[in-house]
XYZ file of N, CA, C and O in Angstrom:
520
model
N 89.148 97.406 136.412
C 88.173 97.140 135.373
C 88.097 98.321 134.393
O 87.999 98.102 133.196
N 88.147 99.522 134.938
C 88.087 100.703 134.069
C 89.280 100.731 133.114
O 89.130 101.071 131.939
N 90.455 100.367 133.623
C 91.656 100.349 132.779
C 91.506 99.340 131.630
O 91.907 99.609 130.493
N 90.911 98.198 131.906
C 90.665 97.185 130.879
C 89.680 97.726 129.844
O 89.915 97.630 128.631
N 88.582 98.302 130.302
C 87.580 98.864 129.391
C 88.193 99.955 128.512
O 87.977 99.973 127.300
N 88.976 100.846 129.122
C 89.609 101.929 128.369
C 90.550 101.389 127.304
O 90.595 101.899 126.178
N 91.321 100.356 127.641
C 92.250 99.764 126.676
C 91.480 99.165 125.497
O 91.836 99.378 124.331
N 90.417 98.420 125.789
C 89.623 97.810 124.720
C 89.003 98.877 123.821
O 88.995 98.733 122.593
N 88.508 99.944 124.409
C 87.921 101.030 123.611
C 88.978 101.715 122.759
O 88.721 102.064 121.603
N 90.163 101.911 123.324
C 91.252 102.546 122.574
C 91.628 101.708 121.361
O 91.882 102.237 120.279
N 91.656 100.394 121.547
C 92.001 99.498 120.433
C 90.915 99.498 119.354
O 91.201 99.301 118.182
N 89.672 99.688 119.763
C 88.566 99.678 118.799
C 88.107 98.269 118.494
O 86.970 97.918 118.754
N 88.993 97.468 117.955
C 88.688 96.069 117.669
C 89.558 95.196 118.555
O 90.757 95.437 118.693
N 88.921 94.212 119.159
C 89.651 93.202 119.923
C 89.141 91.847 119.456
O 88.186 91.769 118.678
N 89.773 90.784 119.895
C 89.410 89.448 119.417
C 88.949 88.595 120.593
O 89.615 88.512 121.621
N 87.791 87.984 120.411
C 87.168 87.158 121.438
C 87.231 85.704 120.998
O 86.855 85.370 119.872
N 87.724 84.849 121.892
C 87.839 83.420 121.608
C 86.822 82.643 122.427
O 86.620 82.916 123.616
N 86.183 81.690 121.775
C 85.259 80.759 122.412
C 85.669 79.355 121.984
O 86.588 79.182 121.191
N 84.948 78.379 122.498
C 85.184 76.995 122.097
C 83.873 76.432 121.570
O 82.818 76.622 122.160
N 83.961 75.737 120.449
C 82.814 75.041 119.871
C 83.237 73.588 119.681
O 84.096 73.295 118.844
N 82.659 72.696 120.503
C 83.118 71.302 120.474
C 84.553 71.254 120.950
O 84.871 71.688 122.046
N 85.451 70.791 120.069
C 86.871 70.770 120.420
C 87.676 71.774 119.596
O 88.891 71.695 119.502
N 86.972 72.744 118.988
C 87.619 73.722 118.111
C 87.522 75.132 118.700
O 86.426 75.582 119.040
N 88.652 75.822 118.814
C 88.645 77.220 119.225
C 88.080 78.066 118.089
O 88.318 77.783 116.910
N 87.348 79.118 118.440
C 86.783 80.059 117.470
C 87.153 81.468 117.920
O 87.025 81.797 119.093
N 87.613 82.286 116.991
C 88.024 83.650 117.297
C 87.363 84.583 116.301
O 87.288 84.277 115.113
N 86.860 85.703 116.832
C 86.261 86.689 115.941
C 86.466 88.093 116.503
O 86.675 88.267 117.706
N 86.402 89.119 115.611
C 86.563 90.496 116.077
C 85.305 90.974 116.805
O 84.190 90.628 116.426
N 85.526 91.746 117.846
C 84.458 92.393 118.606
C 84.826 93.861 118.750
O 85.971 94.237 118.533
N 83.898 94.675 119.147
C 84.201 96.092 119.288
C 83.461 96.807 120.403
O 83.510 98.018 120.471
N 82.768 96.081 121.272
C 82.042 96.737 122.360
C 82.666 96.414 123.701
O 83.050 95.276 123.960
N 82.769 97.419 124.534
C 83.232 97.271 125.914
C 82.574 98.404 126.685
O 82.720 99.576 126.328
N 81.838 98.055 127.726
C 81.057 99.069 128.428
C 80.876 98.659 129.883
O 80.589 97.492 130.167
N 81.059 99.616 130.766
C 80.823 99.346 132.183
C 79.409 99.791 132.544
O 79.014 100.927 132.263
N 78.665 98.868 133.128
C 77.298 99.133 133.597
C 77.113 98.391 134.906
O 77.510 97.222 135.022
N 76.534 99.061 135.869
C 76.194 98.425 137.141
C 77.422 97.760 137.792
O 77.322 96.680 138.368
N 78.592 98.388 137.604
C 79.812 97.880 138.215
C 80.417 96.656 137.561
O 81.262 95.986 138.161
N 80.005 96.366 136.313
C 80.523 95.189 135.599
C 80.928 95.583 134.184
O 80.349 96.491 133.597
N 81.904 94.863 133.632
C 82.341 95.086 132.257
C 81.522 94.206 131.324
O 81.487 92.983 131.495
N 80.863 94.841 130.351
C 79.971 94.155 129.419
C 80.517 94.157 127.995
O 81.238 95.069 127.598
N 80.100 93.138 127.254
C 80.285 93.068 125.806
C 78.912 92.836 125.189
O 77.950 92.545 125.906
N 78.790 92.945 123.882
C 77.487 92.833 123.226
C 77.592 91.994 121.961
O 78.586 92.049 121.247
N 76.540 91.234 121.686
C 76.431 90.465 120.453
C 74.958 90.229 120.150
O 74.085 90.789 120.801
N 74.691 89.408 119.163
C 73.323 89.022 118.839
C 73.097 87.557 119.181
O 73.972 86.717 118.939
N 71.929 87.250 119.728
C 71.626 85.869 120.125
C 71.568 84.914 118.938
O 71.740 83.712 119.107
N 71.342 85.440 117.739
C 71.270 84.593 116.549
C 72.658 84.148 116.064
O 72.762 83.227 115.257
N 73.705 84.771 116.574
C 75.059 84.470 116.105
C 75.620 83.214 116.768
O 75.286 82.887 117.906
N 76.515 82.542 116.053
C 77.174 81.349 116.591
C 77.919 81.651 117.886
O 77.935 80.824 118.802
N 78.531 82.832 117.985
C 79.292 83.176 119.184
C 78.392 83.150 120.422
O 78.815 82.721 121.498
N 77.150 83.578 120.291
C 76.205 83.551 121.409
C 75.937 82.113 121.840
O 75.945 81.803 123.040
N 75.737 81.257 120.885
C 75.478 79.846 121.179
C 76.707 79.190 121.823
O 76.589 78.379 122.747
N 77.888 79.560 121.356
C 79.119 79.008 121.911
C 79.316 79.444 123.359
O 79.681 78.639 124.223
N 79.038 80.723 123.653
C 79.194 81.200 125.027
C 78.131 80.609 125.945
O 78.394 80.401 127.133
N 76.952 80.308 125.417
C 75.912 79.671 126.237
C 76.331 78.252 126.608
O 76.138 77.812 127.746
N 76.939 77.545 125.658
C 77.350 76.156 125.898
C 78.610 76.076 126.762
O 78.722 75.211 127.632
N 79.561 76.970 126.505
C 80.835 76.993 127.232
C 81.180 78.461 127.492
O 81.791 79.114 126.643
N 80.789 78.983 128.645
C 80.904 80.425 128.885
C 82.304 80.964 129.165
O 82.479 82.173 129.236
N 83.302 80.101 129.267
C 84.661 80.609 129.471
C 85.190 81.146 128.144
O 85.181 80.444 127.131
N 85.631 82.411 128.187
C 86.113 83.082 126.986
C 87.492 83.668 127.248
O 87.948 83.725 128.390
N 88.122 84.113 126.181
C 89.342 84.899 126.308
C 89.300 85.994 125.267
O 88.836 85.788 124.138
N 89.754 87.164 125.678
C 89.815 88.343 124.816
C 91.277 88.713 124.658
O 92.056 88.635 125.615
N 91.652 89.140 123.457
C 92.996 89.630 123.209
C 92.896 90.931 122.415
O 92.134 91.015 121.440
N 93.646 91.942 122.846
C 93.664 93.234 122.158
C 95.102 93.730 122.112
O 95.887 93.461 123.018
N 95.420 94.463 121.056
C 96.786 94.941 120.871
C 96.772 96.420 120.501
O 95.971 96.859 119.672
N 97.659 97.171 121.146
C 97.841 98.587 120.841
C 99.340 98.837 120.727
O 100.022 99.037 121.741
N 99.848 98.761 119.504
C 101.281 98.929 119.286
C 102.059 97.846 120.014
O 101.762 96.661 119.870
N 103.015 98.227 120.859
C 103.820 97.226 121.566
C 103.155 96.681 122.836
O 103.749 95.888 123.557
N 101.935 97.110 123.100
C 101.217 96.696 124.310
C 100.025 95.829 123.944
O 99.345 96.090 122.952
N 99.771 94.818 124.755
C 98.606 93.990 124.503
C 97.957 93.577 125.810
O 98.545 93.697 126.881
N 96.729 93.119 125.673
C 95.913 92.746 126.815
C 95.256 91.412 126.523
O 94.739 91.195 125.423
N 95.283 90.531 127.514
C 94.528 89.283 127.460
C 93.593 89.269 128.651
O 94.006 89.598 129.764
N 92.348 88.896 128.422
C 91.366 88.803 129.495
C 90.735 87.420 129.444
O 90.136 87.053 128.430
N 90.887 86.654 130.494
C 90.223 85.361 130.632
C 89.067 85.568 131.600
O 89.246 86.162 132.673
N 87.861 85.120 131.218
C 86.687 85.373 132.055
C 85.579 84.382 131.721
O 85.668 83.622 130.756
N 84.539 84.471 132.517
C 83.300 83.750 132.239
C 82.289 84.784 131.767
O 82.076 85.799 132.450
N 81.685 84.551 130.609
C 80.681 85.460 130.048
C 79.311 85.085 130.611
O 78.879 83.942 130.489
N 78.643 86.069 131.244
C 77.355 85.833 131.875
C 76.298 86.686 131.181
O 76.415 87.916 131.135
N 75.278 86.038 130.655
C 74.193 86.741 129.971
C 73.409 87.615 130.949
O 73.169 87.225 132.085
N 73.029 88.796 130.507
C 72.182 89.697 131.304
C 71.030 90.151 130.412
O 71.233 90.938 129.492
N 69.837 89.646 130.663
C 68.680 89.958 129.826
C 67.939 91.227 130.238
O 66.910 91.552 129.655
N 68.459 91.963 131.215
C 67.764 93.179 131.641
C 67.762 94.233 130.533
O 68.790 94.483 129.903
N 66.598 94.816 130.320
C 66.452 95.882 129.324
C 67.414 97.031 129.640
O 68.021 97.613 128.738
N 67.577 97.353 130.921
C 68.444 98.461 131.320
C 69.895 98.218 130.912
O 70.573 99.149 130.475
N 70.355 96.999 131.047
C 71.728 96.676 130.647
C 71.891 96.790 129.135
O 72.882 97.343 128.647
N 70.917 96.282 128.409
C 70.973 96.372 126.945
C 70.918 97.826 126.482
O 71.679 98.244 125.605
N 70.007 98.603 127.078
C 69.861 100.003 126.666
C 71.113 100.803 126.974
O 71.526 101.652 126.187
N 71.745 100.530 128.110
C 72.972 101.225 128.459
C 74.057 100.965 127.410
O 74.768 101.886 126.999
N 74.191 99.709 126.974
C 75.162 99.374 125.936
C 74.825 100.094 124.627
O 75.697 100.680 123.979
N 73.561 100.065 124.243
C 73.160 100.699 122.985
C 73.323 102.216 123.048
O 73.658 102.844 122.038
N 73.125 102.804 124.217
C 73.359 104.244 124.373
C 74.842 104.563 124.213
O 75.203 105.602 123.650
N 75.703 103.673 124.691
C 77.151 103.871 124.579
C 77.651 103.654 123.155
O 78.687 104.195 122.769
N 76.911 102.855 122.370
C 77.286 102.535 120.987
C 76.092 102.811 120.070
O 75.446 101.870 119.580
N 75.786 104.089 119.811
C 74.597 104.419 119.005
C 74.638 103.854 117.588
O 73.590 103.666 116.971
N 75.820 103.515 117.084
C 75.920 102.932 115.744
C 75.257 101.557 115.669
O 74.950 101.058 114.589
N 75.001 100.930 116.809
C 74.338 99.621 116.830
C 72.819 99.727 116.674
O 72.150 98.721 116.457
N 72.273 100.928 116.773
C 70.819 101.125 116.743
C 70.172 100.629 115.449
O 69.007 100.244 115.454
N 70.922 100.601 114.362
C 70.366 100.118 113.093
C 70.149 98.609 113.111
O 69.328 98.091 112.352
N 70.853 97.890 113.991
C 70.760 96.428 114.021
C 70.108 95.877 115.283
O 69.603 94.759 115.267
N 70.157 96.630 116.372
C 69.705 96.112 117.662
C 68.791 97.095 118.379
O 68.958 98.311 118.250
N 67.888 96.564 119.165
C 67.015 97.329 120.057
C 67.047 96.637 121.416
O 67.134 95.411 121.499
N 66.920 97.408 122.476
C 66.999 96.848 123.831
C 65.904 95.824 124.095
O 66.101 94.885 124.861
N 64.767 95.984 123.428
C 63.637 95.087 123.700
C 63.407 94.049 122.603
O 62.379 93.382 122.591
N 64.378 93.893 121.693
C 64.182 92.850 120.673
C 64.630 91.492 121.219
O 65.202 91.397 122.294
N 64.360 90.454 120.502
C 64.686 89.097 120.963
C 66.125 88.698 120.629
O 66.567 87.623 121.022
N 66.844 89.555 119.917
C 68.183 89.208 119.456
C 69.304 89.859 120.273
O 70.346 89.244 120.492
N 69.113 91.081 120.727
C 70.176 91.806 121.424
C 70.604 91.064 122.682
O 69.778 90.667 123.486
N 71.909 90.896 122.816
C 72.454 90.206 123.980
C 73.623 90.995 124.539
O 74.511 91.417 123.793
N 73.604 91.198 125.850
C 74.754 91.755 126.544
C 75.200 90.740 127.585
O 74.379 90.035 128.177
N 76.502 90.650 127.759
C 77.089 89.703 128.702
C 78.132 90.435 129.516
O 78.878 91.270 128.976
N 78.191 90.142 130.804
C 79.244 90.745 131.612
C 80.315 89.696 131.888
O 80.081 88.492 131.813
N 81.514 90.201 132.167
C 82.657 89.330 132.412
C 82.786 89.086 133.905
O 82.934 90.021 134.688
N 82.711 87.830 134.288
C 82.771 87.413 135.684
C 84.089 86.674 135.922
O 84.585 85.978 135.036
N 84.627 86.816 137.133
C 85.876 86.140 137.512
C 86.965 86.392 136.474
O 87.664 85.470 136.038
N 87.102 87.651 136.088
C 88.040 88.022 135.028
C 89.461 88.207 135.556
O 89.669 88.754 136.639
N 90.410 87.742 134.756
C 91.825 88.004 134.982
C 92.351 88.674 133.727
O 92.362 88.073 132.649
N 92.748 89.931 133.876
C 93.278 90.702 132.753
C 94.778 90.842 132.926
O 95.252 91.198 134.009
N 95.507 90.554 131.856
C 96.963 90.658 131.890
C 97.417 91.652 130.834
O 97.221 91.425 129.640
N 97.979 92.770 131.306
C 98.561 93.768 130.407
C 100.017 93.388 130.198
O 100.745 93.158 131.168
N 100.452 93.348 128.947
C 101.818 92.962 128.627
C 102.405 93.918 127.606
O 101.675 94.618 126.887
N 103.728 93.928 127.549
C 104.433 94.692 126.518
C 105.776 94.034 126.291
O 106.265 93.283 127.138
N 106.364 94.311 125.148
C 107.680 93.768 124.868
C 108.689 94.399 125.827
O 108.789 95.610 125.915
N 109.384 93.571 126.582
C 110.416 94.061 127.465
C 109.936 94.495 128.835
O 110.743 94.849 129.675
N 108.640 94.466 129.093
C 108.141 94.900 130.391
C 107.543 93.741 131.165
O 107.224 92.691 130.608
N 107.386 93.937 132.456
C 106.738 92.924 133.292
C 105.233 93.015 133.110
O 104.681 94.110 133.023
N 104.555 91.872 133.070
C 103.092 91.901 132.943
C 102.444 92.474 134.189
O 102.973 92.374 135.303
N 101.293 93.095 133.979
C 100.473 93.620 135.072
C 99.158 92.859 135.052
O 98.491 92.802 134.023
N 98.786 92.275 136.197
C 97.570 91.469 136.274
C 96.511 92.216 137.093
O 96.809 92.748 138.164
N 95.310 92.263 136.548
C 94.165 92.899 137.194
C 93.049 91.868 137.262
O 92.742 91.230 136.248
N 92.442 91.711 138.431
C 91.320 90.772 138.568
C 90.072 91.542 138.952
O 90.136 92.474 139.739
N 88.952 91.138 138.350
C 87.666 91.744 138.713
C 86.549 90.761 138.482
O 86.728 89.725 137.881
Protein backbone atom coordinates (compact mmCIF):
# COMPACT_ATOMS: atom_id res chain seq x y z
CA UNK A 1 0.00 0.00 0.00
CA UNK A 2 2.84 2.38 0.83
CA UNK A 3 4.40 1.75 -2.59
CA UNK A 4 1.09 2.63 -4.28
CA UNK A 5 0.70 5.81 -2.21
CA UNK A 6 4.30 6.85 -2.95
CA UNK A 7 3.81 6.31 -6.69
CA UNK A 8 0.61 8.39 -6.73
CA UNK A 9 2.29 11.20 -4.79
CA UNK A 10 5.30 11.13 -7.11
CA UNK A 11 3.02 11.48 -10.13
CA UNK A 12 1.18 14.40 -8.52
CA UNK A 13 -1.84 13.99 -10.76
CA UNK A 14 -3.55 10.69 -11.38
CA UNK A 15 -6.85 9.87 -13.07
CA UNK A 16 -9.85 8.38 -11.30
CA UNK A 17 -12.59 6.61 -13.25
CA UNK A 18 -16.17 6.13 -12.08
CA UNK A 19 -19.37 5.08 -13.78
CA UNK A 20 -22.45 7.27 -14.16
CA UNK A 21 -25.37 5.30 -15.61
CA UNK A 22 -23.76 3.51 -18.54
CA UNK A 23 -21.05 6.14 -19.13
CA UNK A 24 -17.49 6.01 -17.77
CA UNK A 25 -16.26 9.29 -16.23
CA UNK A 26 -12.60 10.17 -15.71
CA UNK A 27 -11.12 13.14 -13.93
CA UNK A 28 -7.77 14.25 -12.47
CA UNK A 29 -7.16 13.77 -8.76
CA UNK A 30 -4.16 14.64 -6.64
CA UNK A 31 -4.59 13.28 -3.10
CA UNK A 32 -3.25 10.02 -1.73
CA UNK A 33 -2.76 9.54 1.99
CA UNK A 34 -2.40 6.65 4.38
CA UNK A 35 -4.40 6.95 7.59
CA UNK A 36 -5.35 4.26 10.07
CA UNK A 37 -3.75 1.59 7.87
CA UNK A 38 -5.79 2.48 4.76
CA UNK A 39 -5.12 4.40 1.55
CA UNK A 40 -7.39 7.45 1.25
CA UNK A 41 -8.37 9.90 -1.46
CA UNK A 42 -10.28 13.18 -1.01
CA UNK A 43 -13.02 15.09 -2.81
CA UNK A 44 -16.04 17.27 -2.10
CA UNK A 45 -19.51 15.83 -1.49
CA UNK A 46 -21.02 18.48 -3.78
CA UNK A 47 -19.08 17.14 -6.79
CA UNK A 48 -20.50 14.70 -9.33
CA UNK A 49 -17.63 12.28 -8.62
CA UNK A 50 -18.85 11.93 -5.01
CA UNK A 51 -22.36 11.12 -6.18
CA UNK A 52 -21.02 8.62 -8.71
CA UNK A 53 -18.93 6.80 -6.10
CA UNK A 54 -21.91 6.70 -3.72
CA UNK A 55 -24.09 5.09 -6.41
CA UNK A 56 -21.39 2.76 -7.80
CA UNK A 57 -18.37 2.59 -5.48
CA UNK A 58 -16.13 0.52 -7.75
CA UNK A 59 -13.44 2.81 -9.14
CA UNK A 60 -10.21 2.60 -11.06
CA UNK A 61 -7.18 4.85 -10.79
CA UNK A 62 -4.48 5.24 -13.42
CA UNK A 63 -1.18 7.09 -12.97
CA UNK A 64 1.86 7.39 -15.21
CA UNK A 65 5.48 8.25 -14.44
CA UNK A 66 7.53 8.14 -17.63
CA UNK A 67 7.66 4.54 -18.87
CA UNK A 68 5.99 3.23 -15.70
CA UNK A 69 2.31 3.26 -14.86
CA UNK A 70 -0.03 2.09 -12.17
CA UNK A 71 -3.64 0.93 -12.27
CA UNK A 72 -5.62 0.47 -9.08
CA UNK A 73 -9.04 -1.19 -9.07
CA UNK A 74 -10.87 -0.80 -5.74
CA UNK A 75 -14.06 -0.04 -3.91
CA UNK A 76 -14.21 3.52 -2.55
CA UNK A 77 -15.59 3.61 1.00
CA UNK A 78 -16.69 6.89 2.57
CA UNK A 79 -15.23 7.73 5.99
CA UNK A 80 -17.03 10.58 7.77
CA UNK A 81 -14.71 10.63 10.80
CA UNK A 82 -13.33 14.08 11.57
CA UNK A 83 -9.96 12.48 12.35
CA UNK A 84 -9.70 10.96 8.88
CA UNK A 85 -10.62 14.23 7.21
CA UNK A 86 -8.22 16.25 9.37
CA UNK A 87 -5.37 13.84 8.67
CA UNK A 88 -5.90 14.30 4.92
CA UNK A 89 -6.09 18.08 5.25
CA UNK A 90 -2.93 18.11 7.37
CA UNK A 91 -1.15 16.14 4.63
CA UNK A 92 -2.44 18.57 1.95
CA UNK A 93 -2.48 22.06 3.55
CA UNK A 94 -3.22 23.63 0.15
CA UNK A 95 -6.78 22.25 0.50
CA UNK A 96 -7.45 24.41 3.59
CA UNK A 97 -8.79 27.26 1.44
CA UNK A 98 -11.59 25.01 0.13
CA UNK A 99 -12.18 22.35 2.79
CA UNK A 100 -12.46 21.99 6.57
CA UNK A 101 -12.61 18.72 8.50
CA UNK A 102 -15.93 19.68 10.08
CA UNK A 103 -17.71 21.14 7.05
CA UNK A 104 -20.55 19.34 5.28
CA UNK A 105 -18.65 19.08 1.99
CA UNK A 106 -15.25 17.51 2.76
CA UNK A 107 -15.17 13.83 1.90
CA UNK A 108 -12.44 11.26 2.35
CA UNK A 109 -12.73 7.72 1.04
CA UNK A 110 -10.48 4.75 1.57
CA UNK A 111 -9.74 2.08 -1.01
CA UNK A 112 -11.05 -1.35 -0.06
CA UNK A 113 -10.29 -4.67 -1.78
CA UNK A 114 -7.71 -2.91 -3.93
CA UNK A 115 -5.66 -4.54 -6.66
CA UNK A 116 -2.77 -2.38 -7.81
CA UNK A 117 -0.85 -3.30 -10.95
CA UNK A 118 2.51 -1.67 -11.61
CA UNK A 119 3.50 -1.92 -15.27
CA UNK A 120 6.22 -0.72 -17.59
CA UNK A 121 7.11 -1.11 -21.22
CA UNK A 122 9.03 -4.35 -21.59
CA UNK A 123 8.69 -5.46 -17.98
CA UNK A 124 6.48 -7.94 -16.18
CA UNK A 125 3.61 -6.42 -14.20
CA UNK A 126 3.76 -6.41 -10.42
CA UNK A 127 0.46 -6.89 -8.58
CA UNK A 128 -0.14 -5.65 -5.03
CA UNK A 129 -3.38 -6.29 -3.12
CA UNK A 130 -4.55 -4.45 -0.03
